[in-house]
mmCIF file of C-alpha atoms in Angstrom:
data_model
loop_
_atom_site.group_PDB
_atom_site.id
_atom_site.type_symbol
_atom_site.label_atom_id
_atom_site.label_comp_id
_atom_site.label_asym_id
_atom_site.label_seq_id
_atom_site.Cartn_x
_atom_site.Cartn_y
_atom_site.Cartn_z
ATOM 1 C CA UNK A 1 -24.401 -1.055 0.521
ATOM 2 C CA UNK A 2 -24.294 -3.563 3.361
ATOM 3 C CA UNK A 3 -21.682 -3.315 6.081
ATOM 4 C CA UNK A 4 -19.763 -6.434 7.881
ATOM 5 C CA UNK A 5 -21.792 -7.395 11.075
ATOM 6 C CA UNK A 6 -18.170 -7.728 12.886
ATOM 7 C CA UNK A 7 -16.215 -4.777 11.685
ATOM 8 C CA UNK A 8 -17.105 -1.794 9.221
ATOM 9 C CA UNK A 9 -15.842 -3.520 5.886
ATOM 10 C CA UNK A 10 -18.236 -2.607 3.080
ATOM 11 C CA UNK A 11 -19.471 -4.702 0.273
ATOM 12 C CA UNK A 12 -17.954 -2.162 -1.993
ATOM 13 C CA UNK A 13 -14.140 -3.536 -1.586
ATOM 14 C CA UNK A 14 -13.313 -5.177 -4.825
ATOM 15 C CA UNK A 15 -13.792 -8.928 -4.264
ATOM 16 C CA UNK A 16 -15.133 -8.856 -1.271
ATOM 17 C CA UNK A 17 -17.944 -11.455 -0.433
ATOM 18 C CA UNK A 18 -19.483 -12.322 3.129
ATOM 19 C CA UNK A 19 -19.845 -15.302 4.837
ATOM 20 C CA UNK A 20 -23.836 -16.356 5.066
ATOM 21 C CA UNK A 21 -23.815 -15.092 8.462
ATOM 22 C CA UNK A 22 -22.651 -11.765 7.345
ATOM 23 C CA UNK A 23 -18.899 -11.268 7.729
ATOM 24 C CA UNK A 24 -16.374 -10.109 5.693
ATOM 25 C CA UNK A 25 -13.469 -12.056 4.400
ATOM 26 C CA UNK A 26 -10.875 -10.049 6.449
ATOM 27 C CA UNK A 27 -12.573 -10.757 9.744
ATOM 28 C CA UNK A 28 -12.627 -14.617 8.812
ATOM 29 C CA UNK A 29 -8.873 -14.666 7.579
ATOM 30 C CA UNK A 30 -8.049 -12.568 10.887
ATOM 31 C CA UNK A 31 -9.725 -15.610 13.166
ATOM 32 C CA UNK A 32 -7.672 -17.741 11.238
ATOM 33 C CA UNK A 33 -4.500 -16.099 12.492
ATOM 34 C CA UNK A 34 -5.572 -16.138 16.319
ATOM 35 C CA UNK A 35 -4.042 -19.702 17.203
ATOM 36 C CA UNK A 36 -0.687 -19.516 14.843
ATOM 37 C CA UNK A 37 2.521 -20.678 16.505
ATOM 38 C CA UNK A 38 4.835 -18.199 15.078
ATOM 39 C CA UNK A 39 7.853 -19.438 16.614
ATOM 40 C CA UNK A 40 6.865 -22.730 13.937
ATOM 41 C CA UNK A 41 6.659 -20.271 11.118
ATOM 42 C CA UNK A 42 10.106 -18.855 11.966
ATOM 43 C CA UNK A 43 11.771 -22.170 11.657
ATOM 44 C CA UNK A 44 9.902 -22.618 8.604
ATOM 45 C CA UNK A 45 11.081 -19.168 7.423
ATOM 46 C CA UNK A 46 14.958 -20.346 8.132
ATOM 47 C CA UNK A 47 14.237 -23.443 6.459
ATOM 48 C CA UNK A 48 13.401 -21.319 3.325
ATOM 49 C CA UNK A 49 16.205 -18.913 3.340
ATOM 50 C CA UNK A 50 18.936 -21.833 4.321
ATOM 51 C CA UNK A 51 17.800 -22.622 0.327
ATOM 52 C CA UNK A 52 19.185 -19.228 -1.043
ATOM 53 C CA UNK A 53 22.841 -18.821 -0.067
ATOM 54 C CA UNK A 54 24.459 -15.723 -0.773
ATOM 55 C CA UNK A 55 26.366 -15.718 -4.050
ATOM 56 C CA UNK A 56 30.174 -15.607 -4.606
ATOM 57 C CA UNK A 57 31.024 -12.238 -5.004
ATOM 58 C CA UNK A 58 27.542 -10.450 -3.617
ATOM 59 C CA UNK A 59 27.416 -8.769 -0.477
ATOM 60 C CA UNK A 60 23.455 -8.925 0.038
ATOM 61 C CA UNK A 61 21.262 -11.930 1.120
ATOM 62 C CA UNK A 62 18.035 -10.716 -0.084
ATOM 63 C CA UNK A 63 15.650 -7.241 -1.603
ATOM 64 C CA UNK A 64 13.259 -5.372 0.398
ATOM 65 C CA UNK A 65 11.455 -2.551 -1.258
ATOM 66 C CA UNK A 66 11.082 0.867 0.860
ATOM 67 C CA UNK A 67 10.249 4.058 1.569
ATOM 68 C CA UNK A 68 11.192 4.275 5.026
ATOM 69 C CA UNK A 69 8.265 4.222 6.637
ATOM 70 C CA UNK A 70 6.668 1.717 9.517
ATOM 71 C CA UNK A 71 6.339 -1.227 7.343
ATOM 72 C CA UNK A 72 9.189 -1.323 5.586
ATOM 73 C CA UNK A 73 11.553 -0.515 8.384
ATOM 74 C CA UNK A 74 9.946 -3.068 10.577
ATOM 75 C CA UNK A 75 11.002 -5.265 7.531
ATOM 76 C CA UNK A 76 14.336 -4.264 7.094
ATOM 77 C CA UNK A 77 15.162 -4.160 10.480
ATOM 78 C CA UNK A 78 13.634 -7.862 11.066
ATOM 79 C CA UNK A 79 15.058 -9.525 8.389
ATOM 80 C CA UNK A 80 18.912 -7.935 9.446
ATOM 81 C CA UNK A 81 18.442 -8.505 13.013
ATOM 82 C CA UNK A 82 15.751 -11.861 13.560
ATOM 83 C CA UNK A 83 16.977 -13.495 10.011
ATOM 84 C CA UNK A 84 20.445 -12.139 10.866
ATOM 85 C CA UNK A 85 20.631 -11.594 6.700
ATOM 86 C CA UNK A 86 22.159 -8.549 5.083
ATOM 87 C CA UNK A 87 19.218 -6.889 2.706
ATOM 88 C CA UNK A 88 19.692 -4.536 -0.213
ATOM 89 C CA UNK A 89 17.029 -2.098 0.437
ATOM 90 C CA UNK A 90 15.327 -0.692 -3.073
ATOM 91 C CA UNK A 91 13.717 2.685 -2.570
ATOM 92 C CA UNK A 92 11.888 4.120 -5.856
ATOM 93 C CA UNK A 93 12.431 7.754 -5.261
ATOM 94 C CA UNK A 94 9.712 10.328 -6.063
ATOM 95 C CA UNK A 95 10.465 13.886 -7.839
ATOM 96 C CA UNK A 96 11.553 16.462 -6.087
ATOM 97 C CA UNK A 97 8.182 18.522 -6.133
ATOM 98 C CA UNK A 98 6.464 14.793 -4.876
ATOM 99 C CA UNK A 99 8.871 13.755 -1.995
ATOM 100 C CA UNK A 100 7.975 15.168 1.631
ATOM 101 C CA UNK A 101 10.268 16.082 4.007
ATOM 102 C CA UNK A 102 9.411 13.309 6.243
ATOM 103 C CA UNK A 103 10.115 10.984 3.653
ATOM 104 C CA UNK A 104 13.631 12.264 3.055
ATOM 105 C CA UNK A 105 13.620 12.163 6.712
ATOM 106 C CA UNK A 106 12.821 8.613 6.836
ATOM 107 C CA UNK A 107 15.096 7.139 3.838
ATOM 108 C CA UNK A 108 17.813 8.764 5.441
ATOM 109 C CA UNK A 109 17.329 7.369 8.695
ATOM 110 C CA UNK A 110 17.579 3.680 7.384
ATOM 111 C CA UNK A 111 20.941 4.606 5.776
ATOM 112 C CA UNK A 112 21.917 5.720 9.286
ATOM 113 C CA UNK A 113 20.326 2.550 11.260
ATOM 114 C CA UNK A 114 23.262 1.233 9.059
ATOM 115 C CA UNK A 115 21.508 -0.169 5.674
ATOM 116 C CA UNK A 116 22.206 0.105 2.235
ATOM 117 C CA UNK A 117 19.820 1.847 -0.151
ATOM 118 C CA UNK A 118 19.914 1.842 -3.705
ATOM 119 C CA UNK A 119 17.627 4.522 -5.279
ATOM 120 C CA UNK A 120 15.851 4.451 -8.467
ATOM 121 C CA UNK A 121 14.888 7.152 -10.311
ATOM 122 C CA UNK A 122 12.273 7.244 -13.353
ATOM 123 C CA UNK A 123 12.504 10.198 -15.557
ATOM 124 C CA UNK A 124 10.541 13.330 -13.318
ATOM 125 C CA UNK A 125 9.085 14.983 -16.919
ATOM 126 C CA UNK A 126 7.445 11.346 -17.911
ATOM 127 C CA UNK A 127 6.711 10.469 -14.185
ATOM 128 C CA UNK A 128 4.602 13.733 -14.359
ATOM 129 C CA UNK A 129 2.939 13.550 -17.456
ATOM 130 C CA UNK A 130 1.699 9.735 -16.699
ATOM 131 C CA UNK A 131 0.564 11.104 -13.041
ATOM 132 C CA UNK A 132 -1.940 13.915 -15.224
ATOM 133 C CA UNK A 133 -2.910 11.126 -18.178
ATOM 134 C CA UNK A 134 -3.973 8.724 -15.073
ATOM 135 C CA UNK A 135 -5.627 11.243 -12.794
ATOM 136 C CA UNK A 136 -7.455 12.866 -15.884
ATOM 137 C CA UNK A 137 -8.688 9.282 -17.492
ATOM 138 C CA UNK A 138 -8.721 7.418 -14.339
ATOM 139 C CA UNK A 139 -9.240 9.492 -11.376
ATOM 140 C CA UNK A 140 -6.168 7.248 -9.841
ATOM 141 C CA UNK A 141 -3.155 9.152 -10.614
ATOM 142 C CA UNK A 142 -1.023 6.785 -8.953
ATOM 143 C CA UNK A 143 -1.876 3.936 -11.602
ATOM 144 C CA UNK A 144 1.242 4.580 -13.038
ATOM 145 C CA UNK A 145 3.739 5.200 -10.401
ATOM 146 C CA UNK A 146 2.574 1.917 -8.757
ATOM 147 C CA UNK A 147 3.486 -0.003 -11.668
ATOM 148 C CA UNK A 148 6.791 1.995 -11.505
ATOM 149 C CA UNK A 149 7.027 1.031 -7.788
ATOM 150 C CA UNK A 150 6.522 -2.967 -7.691
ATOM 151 C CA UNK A 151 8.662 -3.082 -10.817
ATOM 152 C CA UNK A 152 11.720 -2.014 -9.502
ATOM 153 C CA UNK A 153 11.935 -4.398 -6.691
ATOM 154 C CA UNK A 154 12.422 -7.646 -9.197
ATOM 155 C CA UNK A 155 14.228 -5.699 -11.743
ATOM 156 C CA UNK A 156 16.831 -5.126 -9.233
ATOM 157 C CA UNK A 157 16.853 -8.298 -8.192
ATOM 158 C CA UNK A 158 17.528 -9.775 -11.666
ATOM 159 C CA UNK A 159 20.372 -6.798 -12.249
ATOM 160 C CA UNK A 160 22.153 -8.090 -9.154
ATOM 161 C CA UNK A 161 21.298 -12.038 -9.058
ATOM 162 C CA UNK A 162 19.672 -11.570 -5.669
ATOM 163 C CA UNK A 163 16.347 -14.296 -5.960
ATOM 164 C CA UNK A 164 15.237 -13.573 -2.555
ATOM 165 C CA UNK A 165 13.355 -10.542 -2.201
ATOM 166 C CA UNK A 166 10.527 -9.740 0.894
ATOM 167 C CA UNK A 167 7.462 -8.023 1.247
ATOM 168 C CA UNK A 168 4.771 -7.188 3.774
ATOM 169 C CA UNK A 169 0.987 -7.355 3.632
ATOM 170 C CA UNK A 170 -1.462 -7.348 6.481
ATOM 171 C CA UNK A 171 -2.638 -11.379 6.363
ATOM 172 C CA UNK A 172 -6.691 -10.495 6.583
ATOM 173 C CA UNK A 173 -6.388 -8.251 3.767
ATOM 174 C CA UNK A 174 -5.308 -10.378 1.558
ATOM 175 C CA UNK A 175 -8.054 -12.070 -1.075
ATOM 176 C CA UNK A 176 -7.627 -15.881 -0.734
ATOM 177 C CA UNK A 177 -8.548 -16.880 -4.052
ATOM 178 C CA UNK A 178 -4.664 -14.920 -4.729
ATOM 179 C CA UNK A 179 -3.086 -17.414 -2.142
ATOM 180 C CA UNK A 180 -1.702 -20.911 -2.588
ATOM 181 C CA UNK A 181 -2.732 -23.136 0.310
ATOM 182 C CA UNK A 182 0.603 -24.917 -0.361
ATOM 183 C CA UNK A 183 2.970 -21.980 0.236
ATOM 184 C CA UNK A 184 0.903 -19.056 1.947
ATOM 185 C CA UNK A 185 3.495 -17.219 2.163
ATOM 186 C CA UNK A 186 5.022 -16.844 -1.334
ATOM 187 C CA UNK A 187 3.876 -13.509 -3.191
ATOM 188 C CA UNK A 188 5.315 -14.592 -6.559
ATOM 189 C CA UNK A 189 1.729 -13.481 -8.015
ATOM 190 C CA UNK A 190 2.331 -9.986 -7.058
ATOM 191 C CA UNK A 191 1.902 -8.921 -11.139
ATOM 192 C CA UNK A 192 -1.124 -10.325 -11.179
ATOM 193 C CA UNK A 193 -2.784 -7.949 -8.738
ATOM 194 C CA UNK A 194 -5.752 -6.368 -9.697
ATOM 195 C CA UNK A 195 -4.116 -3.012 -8.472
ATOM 196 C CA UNK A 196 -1.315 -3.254 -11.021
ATOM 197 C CA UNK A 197 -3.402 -4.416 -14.324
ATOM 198 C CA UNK A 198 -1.148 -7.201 -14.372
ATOM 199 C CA UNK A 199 1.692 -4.522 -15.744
ATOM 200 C CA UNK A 200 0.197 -4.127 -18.772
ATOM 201 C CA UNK A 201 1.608 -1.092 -20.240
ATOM 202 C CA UNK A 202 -1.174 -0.977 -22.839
ATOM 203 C CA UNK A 203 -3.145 2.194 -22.006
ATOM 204 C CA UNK A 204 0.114 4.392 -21.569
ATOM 205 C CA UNK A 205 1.146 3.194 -25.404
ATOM 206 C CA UNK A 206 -2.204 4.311 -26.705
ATOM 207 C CA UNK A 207 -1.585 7.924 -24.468
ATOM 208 C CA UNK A 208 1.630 8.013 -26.770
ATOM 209 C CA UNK A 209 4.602 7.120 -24.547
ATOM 210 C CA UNK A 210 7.406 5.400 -26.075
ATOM 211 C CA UNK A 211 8.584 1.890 -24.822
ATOM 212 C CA UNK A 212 11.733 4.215 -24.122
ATOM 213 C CA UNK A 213 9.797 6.163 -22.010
ATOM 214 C CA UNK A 214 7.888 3.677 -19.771
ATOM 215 C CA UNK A 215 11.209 1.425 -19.227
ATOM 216 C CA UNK A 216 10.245 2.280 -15.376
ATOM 217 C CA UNK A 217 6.996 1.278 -15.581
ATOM 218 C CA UNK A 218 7.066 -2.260 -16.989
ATOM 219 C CA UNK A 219 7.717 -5.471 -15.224
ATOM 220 C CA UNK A 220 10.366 -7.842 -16.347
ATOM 221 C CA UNK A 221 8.633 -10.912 -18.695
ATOM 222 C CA UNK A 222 8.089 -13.770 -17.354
ATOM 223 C CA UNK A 223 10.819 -15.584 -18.586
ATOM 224 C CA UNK A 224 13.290 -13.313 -17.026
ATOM 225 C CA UNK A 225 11.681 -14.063 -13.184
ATOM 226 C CA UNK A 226 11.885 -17.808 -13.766
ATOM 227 C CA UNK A 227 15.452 -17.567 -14.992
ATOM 228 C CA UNK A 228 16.700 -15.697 -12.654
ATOM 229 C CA UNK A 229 14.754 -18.007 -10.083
ATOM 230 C CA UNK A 230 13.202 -15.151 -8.090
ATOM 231 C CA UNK A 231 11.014 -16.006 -5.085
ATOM 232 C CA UNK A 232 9.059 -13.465 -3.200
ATOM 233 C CA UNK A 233 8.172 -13.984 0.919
ATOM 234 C CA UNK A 234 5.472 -12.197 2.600
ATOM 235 C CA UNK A 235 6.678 -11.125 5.720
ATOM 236 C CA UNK A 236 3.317 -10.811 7.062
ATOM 237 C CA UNK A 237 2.931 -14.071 7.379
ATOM 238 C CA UNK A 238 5.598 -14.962 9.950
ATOM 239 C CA UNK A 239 5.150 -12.273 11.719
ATOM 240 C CA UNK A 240 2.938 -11.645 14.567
ATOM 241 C CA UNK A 241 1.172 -7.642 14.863
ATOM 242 C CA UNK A 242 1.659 -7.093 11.464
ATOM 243 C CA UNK A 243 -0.685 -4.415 10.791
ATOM 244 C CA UNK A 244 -1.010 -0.419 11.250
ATOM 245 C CA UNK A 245 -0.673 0.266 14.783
ATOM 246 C CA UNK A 246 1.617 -2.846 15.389
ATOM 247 C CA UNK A 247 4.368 -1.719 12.931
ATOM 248 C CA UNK A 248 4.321 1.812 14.028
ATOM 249 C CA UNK A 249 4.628 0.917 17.528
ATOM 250 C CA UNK A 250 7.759 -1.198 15.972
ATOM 251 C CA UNK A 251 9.452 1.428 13.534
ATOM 252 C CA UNK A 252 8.861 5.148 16.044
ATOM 253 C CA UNK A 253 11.506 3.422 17.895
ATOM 254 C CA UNK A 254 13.974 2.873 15.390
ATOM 255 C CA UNK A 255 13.706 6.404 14.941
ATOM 256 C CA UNK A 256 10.977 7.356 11.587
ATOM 257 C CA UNK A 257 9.394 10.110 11.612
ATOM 258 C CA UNK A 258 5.309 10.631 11.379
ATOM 259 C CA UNK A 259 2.956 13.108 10.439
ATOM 260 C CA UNK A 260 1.885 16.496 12.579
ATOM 261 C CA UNK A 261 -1.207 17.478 10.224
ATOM 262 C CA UNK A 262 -4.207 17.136 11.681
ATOM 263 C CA UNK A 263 -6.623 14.157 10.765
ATOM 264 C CA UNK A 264 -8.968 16.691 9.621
ATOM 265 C CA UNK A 265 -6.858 17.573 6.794
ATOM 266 C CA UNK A 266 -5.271 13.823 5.795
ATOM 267 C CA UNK A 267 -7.797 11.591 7.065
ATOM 268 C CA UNK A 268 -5.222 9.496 8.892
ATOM 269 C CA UNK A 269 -5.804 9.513 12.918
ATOM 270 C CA UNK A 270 -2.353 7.703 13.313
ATOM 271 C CA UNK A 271 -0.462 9.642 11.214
ATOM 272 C CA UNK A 272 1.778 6.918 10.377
ATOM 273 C CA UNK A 273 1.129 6.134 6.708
ATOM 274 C CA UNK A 274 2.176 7.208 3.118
ATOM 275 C CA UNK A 275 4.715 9.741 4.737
ATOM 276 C CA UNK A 276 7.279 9.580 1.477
ATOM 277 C CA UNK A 277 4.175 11.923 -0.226
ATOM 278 C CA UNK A 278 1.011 13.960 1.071
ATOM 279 C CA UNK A 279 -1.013 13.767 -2.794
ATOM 280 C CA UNK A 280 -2.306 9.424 -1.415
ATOM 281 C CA UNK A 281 -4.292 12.020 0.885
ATOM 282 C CA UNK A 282 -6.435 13.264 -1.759
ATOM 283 C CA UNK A 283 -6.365 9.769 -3.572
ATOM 284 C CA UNK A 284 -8.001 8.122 -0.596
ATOM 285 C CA UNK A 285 -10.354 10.918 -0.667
ATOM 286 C CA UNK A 286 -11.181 10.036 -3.923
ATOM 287 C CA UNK A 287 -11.780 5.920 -3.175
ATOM 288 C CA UNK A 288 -13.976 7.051 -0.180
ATOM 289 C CA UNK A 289 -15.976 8.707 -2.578
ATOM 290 C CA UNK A 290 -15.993 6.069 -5.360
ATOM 291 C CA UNK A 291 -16.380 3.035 -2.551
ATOM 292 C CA UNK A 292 -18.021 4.226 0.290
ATOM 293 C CA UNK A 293 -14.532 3.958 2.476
ATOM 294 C CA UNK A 294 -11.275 5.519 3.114
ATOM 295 C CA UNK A 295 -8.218 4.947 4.745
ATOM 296 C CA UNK A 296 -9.751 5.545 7.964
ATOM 297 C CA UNK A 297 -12.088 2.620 7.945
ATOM 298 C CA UNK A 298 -9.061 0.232 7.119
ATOM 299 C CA UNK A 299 -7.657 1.614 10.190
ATOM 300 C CA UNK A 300 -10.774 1.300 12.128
ATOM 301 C CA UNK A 301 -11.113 -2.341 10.960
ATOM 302 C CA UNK A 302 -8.023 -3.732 12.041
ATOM 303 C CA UNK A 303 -8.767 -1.957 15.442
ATOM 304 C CA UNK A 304 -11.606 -3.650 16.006
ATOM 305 C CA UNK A 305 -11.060 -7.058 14.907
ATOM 306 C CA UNK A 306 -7.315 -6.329 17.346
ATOM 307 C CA UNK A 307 -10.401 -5.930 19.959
ATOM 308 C CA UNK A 308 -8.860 -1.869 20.912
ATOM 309 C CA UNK A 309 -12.067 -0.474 20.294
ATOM 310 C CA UNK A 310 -15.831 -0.934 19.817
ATOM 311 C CA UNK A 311 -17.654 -0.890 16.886
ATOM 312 C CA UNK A 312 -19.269 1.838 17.578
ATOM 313 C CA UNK A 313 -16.623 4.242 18.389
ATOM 314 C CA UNK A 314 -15.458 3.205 15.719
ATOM 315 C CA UNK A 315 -18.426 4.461 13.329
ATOM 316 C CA UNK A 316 -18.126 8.005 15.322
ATOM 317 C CA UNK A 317 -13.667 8.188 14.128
ATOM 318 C CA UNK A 318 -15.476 6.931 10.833
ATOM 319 C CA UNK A 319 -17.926 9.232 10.511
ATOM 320 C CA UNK A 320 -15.865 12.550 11.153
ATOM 321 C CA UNK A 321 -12.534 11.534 9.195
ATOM 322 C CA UNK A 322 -12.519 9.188 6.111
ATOM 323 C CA UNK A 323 -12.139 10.723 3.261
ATOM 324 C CA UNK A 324 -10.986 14.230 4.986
ATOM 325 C CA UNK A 325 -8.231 15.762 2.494
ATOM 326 C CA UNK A 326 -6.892 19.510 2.491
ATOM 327 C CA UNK A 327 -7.280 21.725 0.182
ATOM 328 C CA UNK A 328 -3.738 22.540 0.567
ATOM 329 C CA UNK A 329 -2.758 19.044 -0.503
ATOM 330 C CA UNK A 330 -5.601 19.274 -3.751
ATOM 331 C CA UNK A 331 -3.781 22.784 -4.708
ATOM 332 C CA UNK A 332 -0.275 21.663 -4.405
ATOM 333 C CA UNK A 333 -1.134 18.693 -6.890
ATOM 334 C CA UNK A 334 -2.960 20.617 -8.984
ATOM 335 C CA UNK A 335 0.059 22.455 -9.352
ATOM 336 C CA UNK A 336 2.429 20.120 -10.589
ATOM 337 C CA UNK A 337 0.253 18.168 -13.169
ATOM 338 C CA UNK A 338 -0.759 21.614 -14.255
ATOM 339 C CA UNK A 339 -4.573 21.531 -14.088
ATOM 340 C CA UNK A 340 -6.904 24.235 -12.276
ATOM 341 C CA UNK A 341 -8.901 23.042 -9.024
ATOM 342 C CA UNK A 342 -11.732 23.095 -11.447
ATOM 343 C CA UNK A 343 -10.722 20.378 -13.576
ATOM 344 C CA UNK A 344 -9.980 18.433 -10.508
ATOM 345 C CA UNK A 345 -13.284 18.318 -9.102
ATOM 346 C CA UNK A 346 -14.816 18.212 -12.693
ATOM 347 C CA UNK A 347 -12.599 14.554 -12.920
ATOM 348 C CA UNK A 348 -13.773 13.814 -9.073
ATOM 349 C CA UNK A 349 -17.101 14.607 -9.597
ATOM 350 C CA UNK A 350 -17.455 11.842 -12.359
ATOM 351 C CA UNK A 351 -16.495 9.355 -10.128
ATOM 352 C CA UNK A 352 -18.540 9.997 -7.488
ATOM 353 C CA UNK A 353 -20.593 6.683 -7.013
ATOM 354 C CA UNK A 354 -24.012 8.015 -7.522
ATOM 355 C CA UNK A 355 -25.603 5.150 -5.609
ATOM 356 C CA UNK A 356 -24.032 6.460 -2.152
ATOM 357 C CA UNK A 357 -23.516 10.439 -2.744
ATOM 358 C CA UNK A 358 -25.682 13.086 -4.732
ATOM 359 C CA UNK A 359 -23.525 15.683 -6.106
ATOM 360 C CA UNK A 360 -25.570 18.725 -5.711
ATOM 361 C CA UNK A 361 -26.124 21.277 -8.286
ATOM 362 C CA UNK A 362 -23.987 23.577 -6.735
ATOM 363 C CA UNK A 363 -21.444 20.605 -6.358
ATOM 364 C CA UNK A 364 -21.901 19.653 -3.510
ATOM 365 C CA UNK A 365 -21.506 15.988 -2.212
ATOM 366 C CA UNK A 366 -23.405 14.613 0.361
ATOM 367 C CA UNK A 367 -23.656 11.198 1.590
ATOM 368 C CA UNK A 368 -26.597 8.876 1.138
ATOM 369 C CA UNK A 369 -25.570 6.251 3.574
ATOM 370 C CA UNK A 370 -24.814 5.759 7.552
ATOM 371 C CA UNK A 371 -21.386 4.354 8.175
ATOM 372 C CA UNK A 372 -22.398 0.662 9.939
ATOM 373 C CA UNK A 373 -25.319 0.723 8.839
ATOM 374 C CA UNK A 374 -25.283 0.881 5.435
ATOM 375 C CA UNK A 375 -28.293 2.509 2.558
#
């Protein structure tokens, strides 16, 4: 396990590859943002949208997928108020026994910052049995509500003949080989992510759901986006700050709500992400101990490439919270896919990356390596 010599990105990320002098692809892309004239990219931007007129009869400009958190309220409250456009905001709501209250919280405060929301809702009794199948065969039980996630944004967008749709992503984190140097800031590849499988639906057939079942979960064909002429914008390319701390800073004062826990028990510092659910907790838990890194070294990264910290405090925040998770928040899932705290750490413990932990006869896990500095 080698470490960036810039920030504390791993070799473990999937796809990552240094430069010869030893940095990581996000600290080269974020060098490349340094000298942008964003004021250029906002004309460009206009330029762009001045080719998708509202249609006769529609009320909305444009889609924005949310949840009501920093980045997607920093969205929806740029594109009404910079791009002076009226967005239909798409939220994919979770069950009941999923949604926190500060996600409820948050949803509701874009509806009273004046937005529209349209809510989907994919059947809670297949929702929950895909969650289990996933966590028990993958470890990852959000491989299915993901798919359920990205999908809805275009499928809306064909239902109501609104082509434009926007999305955010931090510009250093995204792979390159996934970008066209032509447009940079189109996202139309977004099924093709690595994340998503490409939408195929494949290993939910074979666990027995019906195509019935798992209309939530698919994307619309191919033939269907180019019809309908859909054209997705990354945000995060216009806009200057786009990352953790920047849209926080942006969306606490428009009012959203963030977390009181304790970092000890989520393994977020900031507090300010996933707030719709508290079960990502225990799935970042889970990548720290499959990769090496949590959510917490993300964090850490774009703080020290921002230059608001050193390196090496960095390593000590490092150190004492990534992958930190609650046992509350491992009980109250284990609760609602219906397996004992047994069989969760029985799944865990199989995808513990045996190279950097040693899972102990008793079960314990302890780490091999030295955050920075690698094996």
């Amino acid at each position: 396990m080698k470490y960036c010599i810039t920030c504390l990105q791993p070799n473990t990320r999937v796809n990552e590859q240094f430069s010869d002098d030893g940095k990581c692809s996000s600290c080269i892309n974020f060098e490349l943002t340094r000298n942008v004239n964003y004021l250029e990219r906002f004309d460009l931007l206009k330029e762009i949208i001045s080719k998708y007129p509202r249609k006769r009869g529609s009320h909305f400009d444009c889609i924005i997928g949310v949840s009501g958190g920093k980045d997607s309220t920093r969205q929806a409250i740029w594109v009404r108020d910079k791009l002076k456009l009226n967005p239909l905001l798409v939220c994919l709501s979770y069950p009941p026994e999923q949604v926190s209250e500060l996600g409820v919280k948050n949803i509701s405060n874009l509806i009273h910052l004046g937005f529209d929301v349209l809510f989907s809702g994919p059947a809670p009794g297949t929702w929950k049995k895909l969650m289990r199948h996933a966590f028990l065969t993958f470890s990852n039980w959000a491989k299915s509500t993901e798919m359920a996630l990205y999908s809805s944004v275009p499928k809306t967008a064909i239902a109501y003949k609104i082509p434009l749709i926007f999305i955010g992503e931090n510009q250093s984190l995204r792979d390159r080989k996934t970008i066209d140097p032509e447009k940079p800031w189109e996202y139309n590849n977004l099924i093709s992510m690595n994340t998503l499988g490409g939408g195929d639906l494949t290993w939910m057939r074979d666990a027995g759901f019906s195509d019935v079942e798992l209309i939530s979960y698919g994307f619309p064909d191919k033939s269907e986006v180019n019809a309908a002429g859909l054209n997705v914008i990354d945000l995060g390319w216009f806009i200057d700050h786009w990352d953790n701390l920047g849209n926080a800073m942006f969306s606490t004062a428009y009012g959203i709500h963030i977390r009181e826990d304790k970092a000890e028990n989520t393994g977020d510092p900031l507090g300010v992400s996933a707030l719709d659910e508290d079960w990502v907790t225990l799935n970042q838990m889970i990548k720290f101990l499959k990769f090496g890194f949590g959510k917490v070294t993300d964090y850490m990264n774009e703080d020290i490439r921002a230059g608001r910290i050193s390196r090496e405090k960095a390593i000590e925040i490092v150190e004492k919270y990534d992958g930190a998770c609650s046992d509350f928040y491992i009980e109250s899932f284990c609760q609602y896919i219906e397996i004992s705290i047994s069989q969760f750490w029985e799944v865990v413990h199989k995808s513990v990356n045996k190279s950097l932990f040693e899972v102990t006869p008793d079960k314990k896990i302890i780490k091999k390596f030295k955050v920075g500095f690698g094996l």
